[in-house]
Coordinates of N, CA and C in Angstrom, one line a residue:
X1 N 153.6 46.7 109.8 CA 154.1 48.1 110.1 C 153.7 49.0 109.0
X2 N 154.0 48.5 107.7 CA 153.7 49.4 106.6 C 152.2 49.7 106.5
X3 N 151.3 48.7 106.8 CA 149.9 49.0 106.8 C 149.5 50.0 107.8
X4 N 150.1 49.9 109.0 CA 149.8 50.9 110.0 C 150.2 52.3 109.6
X5 N 151.3 52.4 108.9 CA 151.8 53.7 108.4 C 150.8 54.3 107.4
X6 N 150.4 53.4 106.5 CA 149.5 53.8 105.4 C 148.2 54.2 106.0
X7 N 147.7 53.6 107.0 CA 146.4 54.0 107.7 C 146.6 55.4 108.3
X8 N 147.7 55.7 108.9 CA 147.9 57.0 109.4 C 147.9 58.0 108.3
X9 N 148.5 57.7 107.2 CA 148.6 58.6 106.0 C 147.2 58.8 105.4
X10 N 146.4 57.8 105.4 CA 145.0 57.9 105.0 C 144.2 58.9 105.9
X11 N 144.4 58.8 107.2 CA 143.8 59.7 108.1 C 144.3 61.1 107.9
X12 N 145.6 61.3 107.6 CA 146.1 62.6 107.4 C 145.4 63.2 106.1
X13 N 145.2 62.4 105.1 CA 144.5 62.8 103.9 C 143.1 63.2 104.1
X14 N 142.5 62.6 105.1 CA 141.1 62.9 105.4 C 140.9 64.1 106.3
X15 N 142.0 64.5 107.0 CA 142.0 65.5 108.0 C 141.8 66.9 107.4
X16 N 140.7 67.6 107.7 CA 140.5 69.0 107.1 C 141.6 70.0 107.5
X17 N 142.3 69.6 108.6 CA 143.4 70.6 109.1 C 144.8 70.3 108.5
X18 N 144.9 69.3 107.6 CA 146.1 69.0 107.0 C 146.6 70.2 106.1
X19 N 147.9 70.5 106.2 CA 148.4 71.6 105.5 C 148.6 71.3 104.0
X20 N 148.6 72.3 103.1 CA 148.7 72.0 101.7 C 150.0 71.2 101.3
X21 N 151.1 71.5 102.0 CA 152.4 70.8 101.6 C 152.2 69.3 102.0
X22 N 151.6 69.0 103.1 CA 151.4 67.7 103.5 C 150.5 66.9 102.5
X23 N 149.4 67.6 102.1 CA 148.5 67.0 101.1 C 149.2 66.8 99.7
X24 N 150.0 67.7 99.3 CA 150.7 67.6 98.1 C 151.6 66.4 98.1
X25 N 152.3 66.2 99.2 CA 153.1 65.0 99.4 C 152.3 63.7 99.4
X26 N 151.2 63.7 100.0 CA 150.3 62.5 100.1 C 149.7 62.2 98.7
X27 N 149.5 63.3 97.9 CA 149.0 63.1 96.5 C 149.9 62.3 95.6
X28 N 151.2 62.2 96.0 CA 152.1 61.5 95.3 C 152.5 60.1 95.9
X29 N 151.7 59.8 96.9 CA 152.0 58.5 97.7 C 151.8 57.3 96.7
X30 N 152.6 56.3 97.0 CA 152.5 55.1 96.2 C 151.2 54.3 96.4
X31 N 150.6 54.5 97.5 CA 149.4 53.7 97.8 C 148.1 54.4 97.2
X32 N 147.4 53.7 96.4 CA 146.2 54.3 95.8 C 145.2 54.8 96.8
X33 N 145.0 54.1 97.9 CA 144.0 54.5 98.9 C 144.3 55.8 99.5
X34 N 145.6 56.1 99.7 CA 146.0 57.4 100.2 C 145.7 58.5 99.2
X35 N 146.0 58.3 97.9 CA 145.7 59.3 96.9 C 144.2 59.4 96.7
X36 N 143.4 58.4 96.8 CA 142.0 58.5 96.7 C 141.4 59.4 97.8
X37 N 141.9 59.2 99.0 CA 141.5 60.1 100.1 C 141.9 61.5 99.9
X38 N 143.0 61.8 99.4 CA 143.4 63.2 99.1 C 142.4 63.7 98.1
X39 N 142.2 63.0 97.0 CA 141.3 63.4 95.9 C 139.9 63.7 96.5
X40 N 139.4 62.9 97.4 CA 138.1 63.0 97.9 C 138.0 64.2 98.9
X41 N 139.0 64.5 99.6 CA 138.9 65.5 100.7 C 139.6 66.9 100.5
X42 N 140.4 67.0 99.5 CA 141.1 68.3 99.3 C 140.3 69.3 98.5
X43 N 140.5 70.5 98.7 CA 139.9 71.6 97.9 C 141.0 72.5 97.3
X44 N 142.2 71.9 97.1 CA 143.3 72.7 96.5 C 143.4 72.4 95.0
X45 N 143.1 73.4 94.2 CA 143.0 73.1 92.8 C 144.3 72.5 92.2
X46 N 145.5 72.9 92.6 CA 146.7 72.3 92.0 C 146.8 70.8 92.3
X47 N 146.4 70.4 93.5 CA 146.5 69.0 93.9 C 145.4 68.2 93.1
X48 N 144.2 68.8 92.9 CA 143.2 68.2 92.2 C 143.6 68.0 90.7
X49 N 144.3 69.0 90.2 CA 144.7 69.0 88.8 C 145.7 67.8 88.6
X50 N 146.6 67.7 89.6 CA 147.6 66.6 89.5 C 146.9 65.2 89.6
X51 N 146.0 65.1 90.5 CA 145.3 63.8 90.7 C 144.4 63.5 89.6
X52 N 143.9 64.5 88.8 CA 143.1 64.3 87.6 C 143.8 63.5 86.6
X53 N 145.1 63.5 86.6 CA 145.9 62.7 85.7 C 146.5 61.5 86.3
X54 N 146.1 61.1 87.4 CA 146.6 59.9 88.1 C 146.3 58.6 87.2
X55 N 147.2 57.7 87.4 CA 147.1 56.4 86.6 C 145.9 55.6 87.1
X56 N 145.5 55.8 88.4 CA 144.4 55.1 88.9 C 143.0 55.7 88.6
X57 N 142.2 54.8 88.0 CA 140.8 55.2 87.6 C 140.1 55.7 88.9
X58 N 140.3 55.0 90.0 CA 139.6 55.3 91.2 C 139.9 56.7 91.7
X59 N 141.2 57.1 91.6 CA 141.6 58.4 92.1 C 141.0 59.4 91.2
X60 N 141.0 59.2 89.9 CA 140.4 60.2 89.0 C 138.9 60.3 89.2
X61 N 138.2 59.2 89.6 CA 136.8 59.2 89.9 C 136.5 60.1 91.1
X62 N 137.3 60.0 92.1 CA 137.1 60.8 93.3 C 137.4 62.3 93.0
X63 N 138.3 62.6 92.1 CA 138.5 64.0 91.7 C 137.2 64.5 91.0
X64 N 136.7 63.6 90.2 CA 135.4 64.0 89.4 C 134.3 64.2 90.4
X65 N 134.2 63.5 91.5 CA 133.1 63.6 92.4 C 133.3 64.8 93.4
X66 N 134.5 65.3 93.5 CA 134.8 66.3 94.5 C 134.1 67.7 94.1
X67 N 133.3 68.2 94.9 CA 132.6 69.5 94.6 C 133.6 70.7 94.5
X68 N 134.8 70.5 95.0 CA 135.8 71.6 94.9 C 136.6 71.5 93.6
X69 N 136.4 70.5 92.7 CA 137.1 70.4 91.5 C 136.7 71.5 90.5
X70 N 137.7 72.3 90.1 CA 137.4 73.4 89.1 C 136.8 72.9 87.8
X71 N 136.0 73.7 87.2 CA 135.3 73.4 86.0 C 136.2 72.9 84.9
X72 N 137.3 73.5 84.7 CA 138.3 73.1 83.7 C 138.7 71.7 83.9
X73 N 138.9 71.3 85.1 CA 139.4 69.9 85.4 C 138.2 68.9 85.1
X74 N 137.0 69.3 85.5 CA 135.8 68.5 85.2 C 135.7 68.3 83.7
X75 N 135.9 69.4 83.0 CA 135.8 69.3 81.5 C 136.8 68.3 81.0
X76 N 138.0 68.3 81.5 CA 139.1 67.4 81.2 C 138.7 65.9 81.5
X77 N 138.2 65.7 82.7 CA 137.8 64.4 83.1 C 136.5 63.9 82.3
X78 N 135.8 64.8 81.8 CA 134.6 64.4 81.0 C 135.0 63.6 79.7
X79 N 136.3 63.8 79.4 CA 136.9 63.1 78.2 C 137.7 61.8 78.6
X80 N 137.6 61.5 79.9 CA 138.4 60.4 80.4 C 138.0 59.1 79.7
X81 N 139.0 58.1 79.6 CA 138.7 56.8 79.0 C 137.8 56.0 79.8
X82 N 137.7 56.3 81.1 CA 136.9 55.5 82.0 C 135.4 56.0 82.0
X83 N 134.5 55.1 81.8 CA 133.1 55.6 81.9 C 132.7 55.9 83.4
X84 N 133.4 55.3 84.3 CA 133.2 55.6 85.7 C 133.5 57.0 86.1
X85 N 134.7 57.4 85.5 CA 135.1 58.8 85.7 C 134.1 59.8 85.0
X86 N 133.8 59.5 83.8 CA 132.8 60.4 83.1 C 131.5 60.4 83.8
X87 N 131.0 59.3 84.3 CA 129.8 59.3 85.1 C 129.9 60.1 86.4
X88 N 131.0 60.1 87.0 CA 131.2 60.9 88.2 C 131.2 62.4 87.9
X89 N 131.7 62.7 86.7 CA 131.6 64.2 86.3 C 130.1 64.5 86.1
X90 N 129.4 63.6 85.4 CA 128.0 63.9 85.2 C 127.2 64.1 86.5
X91 N 127.6 63.4 87.5 CA 127.0 63.5 88.8 C 127.4 64.6 89.7
X92 N 128.5 65.4 89.2 CA 129.0 66.5 90.0 C 128.1 67.7 89.8
X93 N 127.5 68.2 90.9 CA 126.5 69.3 90.8 C 127.1 70.6 90.3
X94 N 128.4 70.6 90.3 CA 129.1 71.9 89.9 C 129.7 71.7 88.5
X95 N 129.4 70.6 87.8 CA 129.9 70.5 86.4 C 129.3 71.5 85.5
X96 N 130.1 72.1 84.7 CA 129.6 73.2 83.8 C 128.5 72.6 82.8
X97 N 127.6 73.4 82.4 CA 126.5 73.0 81.5 C 127.0 72.5 80.2
X98 N 128.0 73.1 79.6 CA 128.6 72.6 78.4 C 129.2 71.2 78.5
X99 N 129.8 71.0 79.7 CA 130.4 69.7 79.9 C 129.3 68.6 80.1
X100 N 128.3 69.0 80.8 CA 127.2 68.0 80.9 C 126.5 67.7 79.6
X101 N 126.4 68.8 78.7 CA 125.8 68.6 77.4 C 126.6 67.6 76.6
X102 N 127.9 67.7 76.7 CA 128.8 66.8 75.9 C 128.6 65.4 76.4
X103 N 128.4 65.2 77.7 CA 128.2 63.9 78.3 C 126.9 63.2 78.0
X104 N 125.9 64.1 77.6 CA 124.6 63.5 77.3 C 124.7 62.6 76.0
X105 N 125.7 62.8 75.2 CA 125.9 62.0 74.0 C 126.9 60.9 74.2
X106 N 127.3 60.6 75.4 CA 128.3 59.7 75.7 C 128.0 58.3 75.1
X107 N 129.0 57.6 74.6 CA 128.8 56.3 74.0 C 128.4 55.2 75.0
X108 N 128.7 55.5 76.3 CA 128.3 54.5 77.3 C 127.0 55.1 78.0
X109 N 125.9 54.4 77.9 CA 124.6 54.9 78.4 C 124.5 55.0 79.9
X110 N 125.5 54.4 80.6 CA 125.5 54.5 82.1 C 126.0 55.9 82.5
X111 N 126.6 56.6 81.6 CA 127.0 58.0 81.9 C 125.8 58.9 81.9

């Protein structure tokens, strides 16, 4: 039953017609997969800012990959402890030039 409910919430997170209040609630969901889907599909800066500080590396990575993530949040994520998150910032076509320049000297060559 719990899995079915979580699947419904994941679908709500993916739905482009979901309302901001609903997405804000889903952004705080206990299930990482729900939060990942919010991070991947939302274009609401406040929600992306919240998810950029998520405990889950995967959630932060999806925020970094999201084209709607504001430049200031991308700059923040470029300093993330996870090289996966930093690499996702480097791959975001909207990452600011100064952020990308900082990442060129990253200690992890995969970035």
